[in-house]
Every structure is written in structure tokens, then in C-alpha cells.
Amino acid sequence: MDTELSFNDEIANVMYATHGNPIKDCLQCGTCSGTCPAVEFMDHTPRVIIGLIRAGYKDEVLASNTFWSCASCYHCSVRCPAGIDIADMMYALKRYSMWKGQHQEGLIGPVFSESFVKMIVNSGRSFEPLLAPTYIFKNGPQGLVQEAQTATGLMLKGRMPLLPKKIKGLKKFQNMVRRIIPIGEPS
Amino acid sequence: MKQYAYYPGCSLESLATSYNLSTLEVAQKLGVDLKEIKDWNCCGATAYFPVDELLAHTLVARNLALAEKDGLSDFVAPCSACYKNAYFTNSYLKKDADLAEHINYALEADGLHVNGTMKIRHLIEVFIEDVGLDEIEKKITHPLKGLRVAPYYGCQLLRPRKDHENVENPQFFENLLSALGAESLDYPSKTRCCGGSLIVTNRKAALDMVQILLQDAVNRKADVIATTCPMCNVNLEVYQNQVNREFGTQYSIPVMYFTQLMGVALGIKPGKLGIGKELVSGEPVLAFAY
Ligand code: SF4
Ligand code: SF4
Ligand code: SF4
Ligand code: SF4
């Protein structure tokens, strides 16, 4: 390997199928930050995050909760005058931080994403309640009580299945997944 | 009668059963033949993209491949997130030969192949564009006279930009509601995100975003918020009591799927539309039709 990739290029590389413009085109105009409905919950605004990436502040970026607070609403992406798909970049940052195993302490996002994927690989379908214990615990006992009340309400209304459904062709489905990520033998 | 490949998505089998029921009832009434894709898998909503992009696209592509195999031309999703996923994977399949090759290599292990040749539609588009508002209007037996509806588009139905010309101020939902005889409100938050994908991972942010939408509906004196997506619906409805606890508010505003409102106006019995399964009762809405 001759030259090491800049952080900027690394992020560009994990945005595999994005057909938006690269972040080097950013004008730092702040339209994304002004649009973002979740901005007040972010350590750094989307505009600042892009600035930090371009300046190579990798640790600072990975330590921030910005991309884990992104709701993937694409409002920034459709408004960016430079044609950058910022929402997709936020996904790229999530992937990057998960691969590197480097993220802010106490975030639920990484745990949730992983358990969600496990669930799908095991059944082919999604099943929210199965996941509940993983994240309720992180929300503390208060979260547990609230969640239980909501769940009971839903159960009474016949809106919650008790067991996850499995797709019929699960074996072949898992073979397909295995061609992309290592998942071991089916449990 | 035109047949469509129908992809209900996971939520329609659990939290959003009323959406599935009302969709099938209304479709039947309007002569839209929805054929459920056999053995479909979860498309992953917003949860795979943080983990592996190729896997995310492949999971979506498997459903497209199953639908293509049935020889149908249109893929219909009632869930905005499923719709968005299907729309983009499908378009990347056509544009990006390298990605298509990787996906097909994986699909091969499942005995499938995808071409990306389907037309991806959201359910609301099928009713508005293929059936048409005139046709719908002709079949209305119980107009929703005087019902003040806040039309909530949410985000993934419109964004990223798809075929819709107007992502900032679309009107098609309003037009549909007017065709049902309802009063469609000017609802400024109609395309503002509800934070659905954050409800598990960042509860506080999500509740804050929901609160803004509820308050906006109350400001407009809405009788009901109408949605086009199971995730938006759950977020706005199921979490209303948590919003109340968090903000000391007393919101109690019904949230219904657009298909439920269509069904009521078309004279379908409320029970058949899943009305009665809400945590915030939709009963007051019925008073406008009966
Ligand atoms: S809107 Fe686009 S150009 Fe403006 S700061 Fe955000 S990313 Fe940069
Ligand atoms: S996609 Fe993310 S960063 Fe962009 S506006 Fe929405 S929440 Fe903010
Ligand atoms: S968006 Fe949600 S419900 Fe729809 S299939 Fe995909 S994961 Fe399952
Ligand atoms: S649930 Fe909320 S975040 Fe998801 S599509 Fe609907 S509006 Fe957007």
C-alpha cells in the first residue's frame, strides 16, 4: 500500500451505492443543519460533521452522537444545494463506526442494529417485541414500565404476535445471507 | 383487472394489522387485485443500512426477484419505508451493474435472480393514479362531511426524491381526502419527520419530534391525523401517552390509515377496516360518516 487513505476518502468508500455528490463539494452553507429535525439532539450539526470529516478529525467524528441521532428523514438530502446525500453519509458513518468498533458509550443504536440483523437472519421476518429486552434495559426501569404499559395495551387490541413468523425458505435464505456476511450455522 | 405484486411488510402483520385489513378491503372494492408475494422477507426498514449496505440491498432484492418471477409489472408497498427501500434498490439495480452482479451472486444461493425491471409503487399512488379520484368519488356512499383531517405524508414516501415532482409541498394526499368528502387541512408539519427510526434508539428525540406533530394537528383543530405508513402511524398513535407523560400534555387525537378513511367513505363496515384496534379510539371519526 502506497499512501494511506484520508478519512474523507474512507467515508466516501463506504458510501457504496450512493449516487449523490461527494462531500468535498460541500459549501458549508448550513442548509442541512437548519433543516434537520433532530439537530438539537446532536453533539455536532450535520454541517459541522462534514467540516470535521474533511479536516480529518476522525476521533472527534466517531465520538459524536450525530449520526446515531439521525432519523434518516432525507430532508437535508433533498435540500442540499451541492447535491450531497447527507442522510446516506450518516448511514455510512454508522457503518464505519460499527466496523471500527468505535462509538460513544451508552448508545443504543449500534446494539439495536445488530440485534435487528440477527433477528432477520434467524427468521427472515422482523419481530419488534423480541428485541424489547435488549433496549428496554438500556432505557432503565422507567422505560420498562412505560414499554410494558404500551405492550399490554397493544396485546389487548390484538396487535402483537406472540412468536416471530419464519419464512418458509429459511435455509436457502440464510445461504444467500452467508454469501455476504459470516453468520455461522443457523440457531 | 390488473394484478399487482403486493408486499405487506412485517408491521402489517403485527402492529399495523388494521392497515392490512383496510388495504385489502378497499382494494377489493376498487377492483385492485393485490397478489401477495410468496414467502417474502423483511426488507430491513432503516436497520440494515448501518450494518452492511450490500446485505441491505440484497434483502430488498430478494423480494423484487420473487415478484419478478410472478411475471407482474408493479410492486406495491403500503409501508413508506418498504416503498423507499424497494424503489432505490430497484433503481440501483438498473444503474449499477457491479452492485447488481454482487446481489445476484448472493440471490443465486436462494435460486433467484433479479433484473430491476419492476415499477415500484406506494399503495396510495395506485389508488390515486391507477384507479383515479373520479372513480373513487363515484363509489363514495358515506362522505366524511366536515371531518377535519391532517394529511401526514411523513418522509420516506416523498424522500429521497422519487417520481414526485413536489417534495416540499405535495398535494396528492389532500386531493384524495377531498374526494372522500373530508376537509383536508393545511398541515404545515405534513412532511416533517416523526422520528420513527429513533423511537428505540433515541427515545427522547423521537418523542420530541412526535410532540411537534401532535401539537401542530391540535393547532389546526384536526379531528384525526391520516397516515400512509405503519411506522408513522405507530409512532404518532402508540406513543401518544408517552408524549403526554414526558411533556405533561393531554393529547388524545385519533390517528388513522388513509385506507381506513377511504373504507369508511366507501361504506365498508368499520370492524372490517380494523377500526377498534386503536389505543386512541377512532370512534369519533365514524360519527362524521354515519
Ligand atoms: S446543505 Fe449541503 S452544502 Fe450546505 S452545509 Fe449541508 S452538506 Fe454542505
Ligand atoms: S436525514 Fe438525518 S441529518 Fe438529515 S435532516 Fe434528517 S435527521 Fe437530520
Ligand atoms: S420497513 Fe419495516 S416492516 Fe416494512 S418490511 Fe421493512 S422492516 Fe419489515
Ligand atoms: S415513521 Fe417517521 S421517520 Fe419513518 S417514514 Fe414515517 S415519518 Fe419518516
Short mmCIF file of C-alpha atoms in Angstrom, two decimals, chain A residues 4-74:
data_model
loop_
_atom_site.label_atom_id
_atom_site.label_comp_id
_atom_site.label_asym_id
_atom_site.label_seq_id
_atom_site.Cartn_x
_atom_site.Cartn_y
_atom_site.Cartn_z
CA GLU A 4 -2.90 5.79 3.41
CA LEU A 5 -6.44 6.86 2.61
CA SER A 6 -7.62 10.11 4.13
CA PHE A 7 -10.62 9.89 6.45
CA ASN A 8 -12.54 11.82 3.81
CA ASP A 9 -11.83 9.11 1.22
CA GLU A 10 -12.56 6.29 3.65
CA ILE A 11 -16.03 7.70 4.26
CA ALA A 12 -16.52 8.18 0.54
CA ASN A 13 -15.64 4.50 0.08
CA VAL A 14 -18.23 3.20 2.50
CA MET A 15 -20.95 5.06 0.63
CA TYR A 16 -21.08 2.24 -1.85
CA ALA A 17 -24.23 2.77 -3.86
CA THR A 18 -24.75 6.47 -3.31
CA HIS A 19 -25.11 8.41 -6.45
CA GLY A 20 -25.09 11.77 -4.69
CA ASN A 21 -22.13 14.12 -4.87
CA PRO A 22 -19.06 13.63 -2.70
CA ILE A 23 -18.78 15.64 0.49
CA LYS A 24 -15.84 17.59 -0.88
CA ASP A 25 -18.46 19.61 -2.78
CA CYS A 26 -19.96 20.89 0.47
CA LEU A 27 -20.36 24.66 0.58
CA GLN A 28 -20.72 24.75 4.37
CA CYS A 29 -23.95 26.71 3.86
CA GLY A 30 -25.75 25.11 6.82
CA THR A 31 -28.97 24.29 4.98
CA CYS A 32 -28.74 20.70 6.26
CA SER A 33 -28.38 21.79 9.89
CA GLY A 34 -31.21 24.29 9.54
CA THR A 35 -33.47 21.61 8.08
CA CYS A 36 -32.65 18.79 10.47
CA PRO A 37 -35.49 17.91 12.89
CA ALA A 38 -33.07 16.11 15.22
CA VAL A 39 -30.32 18.71 15.30
CA GLU A 40 -30.85 19.73 18.90
CA PHE A 41 -30.06 16.18 19.99
CA MET A 42 -26.76 16.10 18.13
CA ASP A 43 -23.32 16.97 19.57
CA HIS A 44 -22.37 18.47 16.23
CA THR A 45 -24.67 19.70 13.49
CA PRO A 46 -24.57 17.90 10.12
CA ARG A 47 -22.68 20.84 8.61
CA VAL A 48 -20.03 20.70 11.33
CA ILE A 49 -19.67 16.94 10.96
CA ILE A 50 -18.90 17.35 7.29
CA GLY A 51 -16.39 20.04 8.10
CA LEU A 52 -14.73 17.75 10.65
CA ILE A 53 -14.57 14.84 8.21
CA ARG A 54 -12.95 16.98 5.59
CA ALA A 55 -10.43 18.29 8.07
CA GLY A 56 -9.63 14.71 9.12
CA TYR A 57 -10.87 14.87 12.70
CA LYS A 58 -11.67 11.20 12.81
CA ASP A 59 -11.79 10.61 16.57
CA GLU A 60 -13.92 13.65 17.10
CA VAL A 61 -16.38 12.47 14.45
CA LEU A 62 -16.56 8.88 15.70
CA ALA A 63 -17.03 10.04 19.29
CA SER A 64 -20.03 12.18 18.37
CA ASN A 65 -23.65 11.05 18.57
CA THR A 66 -24.60 12.99 15.46
CA PHE A 67 -25.07 10.13 13.03
CA TRP A 68 -26.71 7.95 15.68
CA SER A 69 -29.25 10.73 16.23
CA CYS A 70 -30.06 10.97 12.53
CA ALA A 71 -33.62 9.87 11.79
CA SER A 72 -32.86 9.14 8.12
CA CYS A 73 -35.58 11.52 7.02
CA TYR A 74 -33.65 12.75 3.95
#
